[in-house]
Amino acid sequence: QEVGADGGQSAFSAVFPKLKRTLRHRTRPKALRDPRLCTAADMSSSVRDAAAALLALVAGLCTLRAGGQGFETRSLSGKWTLRNDNASLAVPADVPGCVHTALLKQGLIQDPYYRFNDLVYRWIALDNWTYTRTFSLPLEFRQRQKMVLVCEGLDTVASVSINGAAVGNADNMFRRYNFDVSALLQESNVIEVRFVSAVAYAAQRSTAHASYKVPPDCPPPVQKGECHVNFIRKVWKVGDK
C-alpha cells in the first residue's frame, strides 16, 4: 500500500524508500527503462520489409507463420508420432506434450509420480526418442523469400531435420533456435525432432570435462537423482527426466 488511510506515506515507503525505488526499477520491463533498446526504425527494414515465412516449433507449441503484408499463422500442434531409439515403441503423441504423457495416454505406463514409479520408469530417460509429423504448405508459402524454423523450449538435447535434411541441433532448453529452412520446404513435408537421453549426454559431458571439478557429481543416494546435472541446461523433474 503506497498511501495510508490518512493520505500519508505507508510504513514501507517511509522506512524503506531506497528499497522501494530499487524494486520498482527492477520489475519494470527493460525496454521501458531504456527506450533506446528498441525503436520503430530498428524494426522497419528487418521485419516490416522482410517477405519471410516463420515456421515455429516449440517443445509444447508448433506454429507456421507467413510474413510480408501481414502474418498468417498455421499451427503444427496436434498429433505427432513418437518412437524410441530401436522403434520397438511407436505411439501417437500430442504436441504440446512429452514422452511420459504419450506413453501414459496409451496405457503403456502408469502415473510416473505415484510411489516409486519414477524409478521403475527410469528406462524412459535412458532411451532416445523421436517426434515425427507431416505437414503441407501451399504455393504462396513456398514462394516466400525466406522461411525460418524457430525452436523454443526443446528439452533438451535434440537434432531437427526436415525432409531428411539436417536443420540444426539444440542443447539448451532455455533458449530459442532459428534455422533457415527456405531451401528445404516442399508442398508435403516431414519434420523430425530427435531427443538424445539427457542422462547419457550429461555423463558424456562430465567425462570429457577435465579442466576443473563441477560439483556435485551425484546427489545423495537417498534422493535417487541423476548425476552430472550441471553439465546440461535443462529442468530436472522427478518422474519425467
Short mmCIF file of C-alpha atoms in Angstrom, two decimals:
data_model
loop_
_atom_site.label_atom_id
_atom_site.label_comp_id
_atom_site.label_asym_id
_atom_site.label_seq_id
_atom_site.Cartn_x
_atom_site.Cartn_y
_atom_site.Cartn_z
CA GLN A 1 0.00 0.00 0.00
CA GLU A 2 1.59 3.26 -1.14
CA VAL A 3 -0.78 5.67 0.65
CA GLY A 4 -2.24 5.22 4.13
CA ALA A 5 -5.84 5.80 5.10
CA ASP A 6 -4.96 9.33 6.22
CA GLY A 7 -3.32 10.19 2.91
CA GLY A 8 0.21 9.84 4.28
CA GLN A 9 3.03 7.51 3.17
CA SER A 10 2.75 3.87 4.07
CA ALA A 11 5.14 2.44 6.64
CA PHE A 12 7.00 0.56 3.90
CA SER A 13 7.57 3.72 1.86
CA ALA A 14 8.73 5.67 4.89
CA VAL A 15 11.12 3.06 6.26
CA PHE A 16 12.48 1.57 3.03
CA PRO A 17 12.37 4.32 0.38
CA LYS A 18 15.57 3.15 -1.33
CA LEU A 19 14.43 -0.48 -1.45
CA LYS A 20 11.07 0.54 -2.87
CA ARG A 21 12.73 2.53 -5.66
CA THR A 22 15.03 -0.41 -6.43
CA LEU A 23 12.16 -2.88 -6.64
CA ARG A 24 10.16 -0.54 -8.84
CA HIS A 25 13.14 -0.18 -11.21
CA ARG A 26 13.94 -3.89 -11.37
CA THR A 27 10.40 -5.04 -12.00
CA ARG A 28 9.87 -2.58 -14.84
CA PRO A 29 10.41 -4.15 -18.29
CA LYS A 30 13.91 -3.48 -19.58
CA ALA A 31 12.66 -2.00 -22.83
CA LEU A 32 10.67 0.59 -20.87
CA ARG A 33 13.64 1.50 -18.71
CA ASP A 34 15.75 2.21 -21.79
CA PRO A 35 13.73 3.22 -24.86
CA ARG A 36 16.89 3.17 -26.95
CA LEU A 37 16.84 -0.64 -26.90
CA CYS A 38 14.05 -0.92 -29.45
CA THR A 39 12.74 1.68 -31.90
CA ALA A 40 10.47 1.61 -34.92
CA ALA A 41 13.45 2.44 -37.13
CA ASP A 42 15.28 -0.64 -35.85
CA MET A 43 12.43 -2.90 -36.95
CA SER A 44 11.42 -1.30 -40.24
CA SER A 45 13.98 -2.91 -42.53
CA SER A 46 14.38 -6.28 -40.78
CA VAL A 47 10.75 -7.01 -40.02
CA ARG A 48 8.25 -4.96 -41.98
CA ASP A 49 10.09 -5.21 -45.31
CA ALA A 50 11.11 -8.86 -44.96
CA ALA A 51 8.93 -11.15 -47.07
CA ALA A 52 9.57 -14.15 -44.84
CA ALA A 53 7.72 -17.17 -43.57
CA LEU A 54 8.31 -18.14 -39.95
CA LEU A 55 7.99 -21.79 -39.03
CA ALA A 56 7.91 -22.11 -35.24
CA LEU A 57 8.47 -25.40 -33.50
CA VAL A 58 8.17 -25.19 -29.75
CA ALA A 59 8.51 -28.13 -27.41
CA GLY A 60 4.92 -27.51 -26.43
CA LEU A 61 3.74 -25.43 -29.38
CA CYS A 62 4.18 -25.54 -33.15
CA THR A 63 3.05 -22.77 -35.46
CA LEU A 64 3.71 -21.72 -39.04
CA ARG A 65 3.70 -18.01 -39.85
CA ALA A 66 3.92 -16.37 -43.25
CA GLY A 67 5.23 -12.80 -43.28
CA GLY A 68 5.02 -9.99 -45.78
CA GLN A 69 1.99 -7.73 -45.83
CA GLY A 70 0.91 -9.39 -42.58
CA PHE A 71 1.40 -12.62 -40.71
CA GLU A 72 -0.68 -15.72 -41.31
CA THR A 73 -0.26 -18.42 -38.68
CA ARG A 74 -0.74 -22.16 -39.06
CA SER A 75 -0.34 -24.47 -36.11
CA LEU A 76 1.79 -27.60 -36.18
CA SER A 77 0.48 -28.65 -32.81
CA GLY A 78 -1.64 -31.77 -32.60
CA LYS A 79 -0.88 -35.37 -33.44
CA TRP A 80 2.70 -36.43 -33.94
CA THR A 81 4.24 -39.91 -33.93
CA LEU A 82 6.66 -40.80 -31.14
CA ARG A 83 9.11 -43.69 -31.27
CA ASN A 84 12.06 -44.85 -29.21
CA ASP A 85 15.56 -45.49 -30.49
CA ASN A 86 15.09 -49.07 -31.75
CA ALA A 87 11.47 -48.44 -32.87
CA SER A 88 10.14 -51.12 -30.52
CA LEU A 89 7.68 -48.46 -29.35
CA ALA A 90 5.79 -46.21 -31.75
CA VAL A 91 2.75 -44.34 -30.46
CA PRO A 92 0.71 -41.25 -31.33
CA ALA A 93 1.76 -38.25 -29.26
CA ASP A 94 0.18 -34.89 -28.60
CA VAL A 95 2.15 -31.68 -29.00
CA PRO A 96 2.17 -29.93 -26.57
CA GLY A 97 3.17 -32.95 -24.54
CA CYS A 98 6.09 -35.15 -23.56
CA VAL A 99 7.18 -38.78 -23.77
CA HIS A 100 5.69 -39.71 -20.40
CA THR A 101 2.27 -38.24 -21.18
CA ALA A 102 2.21 -40.02 -24.54
CA LEU A 103 3.05 -43.39 -23.01
CA LEU A 104 0.62 -42.79 -20.16
CA LYS A 105 -2.22 -41.97 -22.56
CA GLN A 106 -1.59 -45.21 -24.46
CA GLY A 107 -1.70 -47.23 -21.22
CA LEU A 108 1.94 -48.29 -21.52
CA ILE A 109 2.92 -46.80 -18.16
CA GLN A 110 1.12 -45.71 -15.01
CA ASP A 111 1.37 -42.37 -13.22
CA PRO A 112 5.14 -41.67 -13.04
CA TYR A 113 4.63 -39.63 -9.84
CA TYR A 114 2.97 -42.48 -7.94
CA ARG A 115 5.11 -44.08 -5.20
CA PHE A 116 8.36 -45.35 -6.80
CA ASN A 117 7.24 -45.28 -10.42
CA ASP A 118 9.86 -42.65 -11.20
CA LEU A 119 12.49 -45.34 -10.55
CA VAL A 120 10.53 -48.07 -12.34
CA TYR A 121 10.30 -45.88 -15.46
CA ARG A 122 13.87 -44.63 -15.40
CA TRP A 123 14.42 -46.54 -18.66
CA ILE A 124 12.48 -43.80 -20.43
CA ALA A 125 15.15 -41.22 -19.55
CA LEU A 126 17.91 -43.56 -20.76
CA ASP A 127 16.40 -44.06 -24.21
CA ASN A 128 16.39 -41.72 -27.22
CA TRP A 129 13.06 -40.52 -28.59
CA THR A 130 11.96 -39.08 -31.92
CA TYR A 131 8.89 -36.98 -32.70
CA THR A 132 7.71 -37.06 -36.33
CA ARG A 133 4.87 -35.48 -38.25
CA THR A 134 3.97 -34.42 -41.77
CA PHE A 135 2.66 -31.04 -42.82
CA SER A 136 1.81 -29.41 -46.12
CA LEU A 137 2.46 -25.89 -47.39
CA PRO A 138 0.52 -24.10 -50.12
CA LEU A 139 2.35 -22.46 -53.01
CA GLU A 140 2.10 -18.93 -51.56
CA PHE A 141 4.04 -20.08 -48.50
CA ARG A 142 6.76 -21.73 -50.52
CA GLN A 143 7.21 -18.64 -52.67
CA ARG A 144 8.30 -16.55 -49.69
CA GLN A 145 11.78 -15.10 -49.80
CA LYS A 146 12.82 -16.78 -46.57
CA MET A 147 11.48 -19.34 -44.15
CA VAL A 148 12.92 -19.89 -40.71
CA LEU A 149 12.32 -22.75 -38.33
CA VAL A 150 12.15 -21.35 -34.80
CA CYS A 151 12.51 -23.84 -31.96
CA GLU A 152 11.84 -22.83 -28.38
CA GLY A 153 11.94 -24.90 -25.21
CA LEU A 154 13.24 -28.12 -26.75
CA ASP A 155 14.01 -30.28 -23.71
CA THR A 156 16.86 -30.71 -24.25
CA VAL A 157 19.50 -32.32 -26.49
CA ALA A 158 17.83 -32.55 -29.88
CA SER A 159 18.53 -32.67 -33.59
CA VAL A 160 16.00 -31.35 -36.08
CA SER A 161 15.54 -32.44 -39.68
CA ILE A 162 13.09 -31.63 -42.46
CA ASN A 163 12.55 -34.00 -45.39
CA GLY A 164 15.60 -35.98 -44.33
CA ALA A 165 17.96 -33.00 -44.34
CA ALA A 166 19.60 -31.88 -41.09
CA VAL A 167 18.38 -28.46 -39.99
CA GLY A 168 20.20 -27.90 -36.70
CA ASN A 169 20.84 -29.02 -33.15
CA ALA A 170 19.74 -27.89 -29.70
CA ASP A 171 21.36 -28.44 -26.31
CA ASN A 172 19.74 -25.79 -24.10
CA MET A 173 16.03 -25.80 -23.29
CA PHE A 174 16.12 -22.18 -22.11
CA ARG A 175 16.96 -20.55 -25.43
CA ARG A 176 15.46 -20.17 -28.87
CA TYR A 177 16.99 -21.63 -32.02
CA ASN A 178 16.49 -20.18 -35.51
CA PHE A 179 17.17 -22.41 -38.53
CA ASP A 180 16.90 -21.25 -42.13
CA VAL A 181 14.82 -23.87 -43.98
CA SER A 182 13.99 -21.87 -47.10
CA ALA A 183 15.59 -24.39 -49.46
CA LEU A 184 14.09 -27.47 -47.80
CA LEU A 185 10.35 -26.92 -47.69
CA GLN A 186 8.09 -28.55 -50.27
CA GLU A 187 4.36 -28.98 -50.74
CA SER A 188 4.42 -32.06 -48.47
CA ASN A 189 6.99 -32.16 -45.65
CA VAL A 190 8.21 -34.43 -42.89
CA ILE A 191 9.74 -32.94 -39.76
CA GLU A 192 11.65 -34.96 -37.17
CA VAL A 193 12.89 -33.88 -33.75
CA ARG A 194 15.19 -36.48 -32.20
CA PHE A 195 15.92 -36.20 -28.49
CA VAL A 196 19.03 -37.82 -27.04
CA SER A 197 18.96 -39.11 -23.46
CA ALA A 198 19.76 -36.18 -21.19
CA VAL A 199 21.18 -38.58 -18.60
CA ALA A 200 23.65 -40.09 -21.06
CA TYR A 201 24.54 -36.70 -22.53
CA ALA A 202 25.32 -35.20 -19.10
CA ALA A 203 27.53 -38.19 -18.25
CA GLN A 204 29.43 -37.82 -21.54
CA ARG A 205 29.98 -34.11 -20.95
CA SER A 206 31.27 -34.80 -17.45
CA THR A 207 33.72 -37.41 -18.70
CA ALA A 208 35.02 -35.06 -21.39
CA HIS A 209 35.49 -32.18 -18.95
CA ALA A 210 38.85 -32.29 -17.17
CA SER A 211 39.74 -28.62 -16.58
CA TYR A 212 38.16 -28.39 -13.15
CA LYS A 213 35.63 -30.16 -10.97
CA VAL A 214 31.95 -29.29 -11.37
CA PRO A 215 30.06 -30.31 -8.23
CA PRO A 216 28.04 -32.20 -7.41
CA ASP A 217 28.98 -35.34 -9.28
CA CYS A 218 25.90 -37.11 -8.00
CA PRO A 219 23.17 -36.28 -5.46
CA PRO A 220 22.96 -38.13 -2.12
CA PRO A 221 21.75 -41.72 -2.64
CA VAL A 222 18.58 -41.05 -0.67
CA GLN A 223 17.45 -38.61 -3.39
CA LYS A 224 17.75 -41.25 -6.12
CA GLY A 225 18.51 -38.49 -8.62
CA GLU A 226 20.69 -38.28 -11.70
CA CYS A 227 24.39 -37.45 -11.80
CA HIS A 228 26.18 -34.55 -13.51
CA VAL A 229 23.05 -32.42 -13.83
CA ASN A 230 25.14 -29.22 -14.01
CA PHE A 231 26.53 -30.28 -17.39
CA ILE A 232 23.26 -29.75 -19.20
CA ARG A 233 20.89 -26.80 -19.46
CA LYS A 234 17.54 -28.36 -18.65
CA VAL A 235 14.91 -28.63 -15.93
CA TRP A 236 15.31 -31.88 -13.99
CA LYS A 237 11.92 -33.02 -12.72
CA VAL A 238 11.06 -36.00 -10.55
CA GLY A 239 9.47 -38.79 -12.56
CA ASP A 240 9.98 -37.40 -16.07
CA LYS A 241 13.69 -36.81 -16.56
#
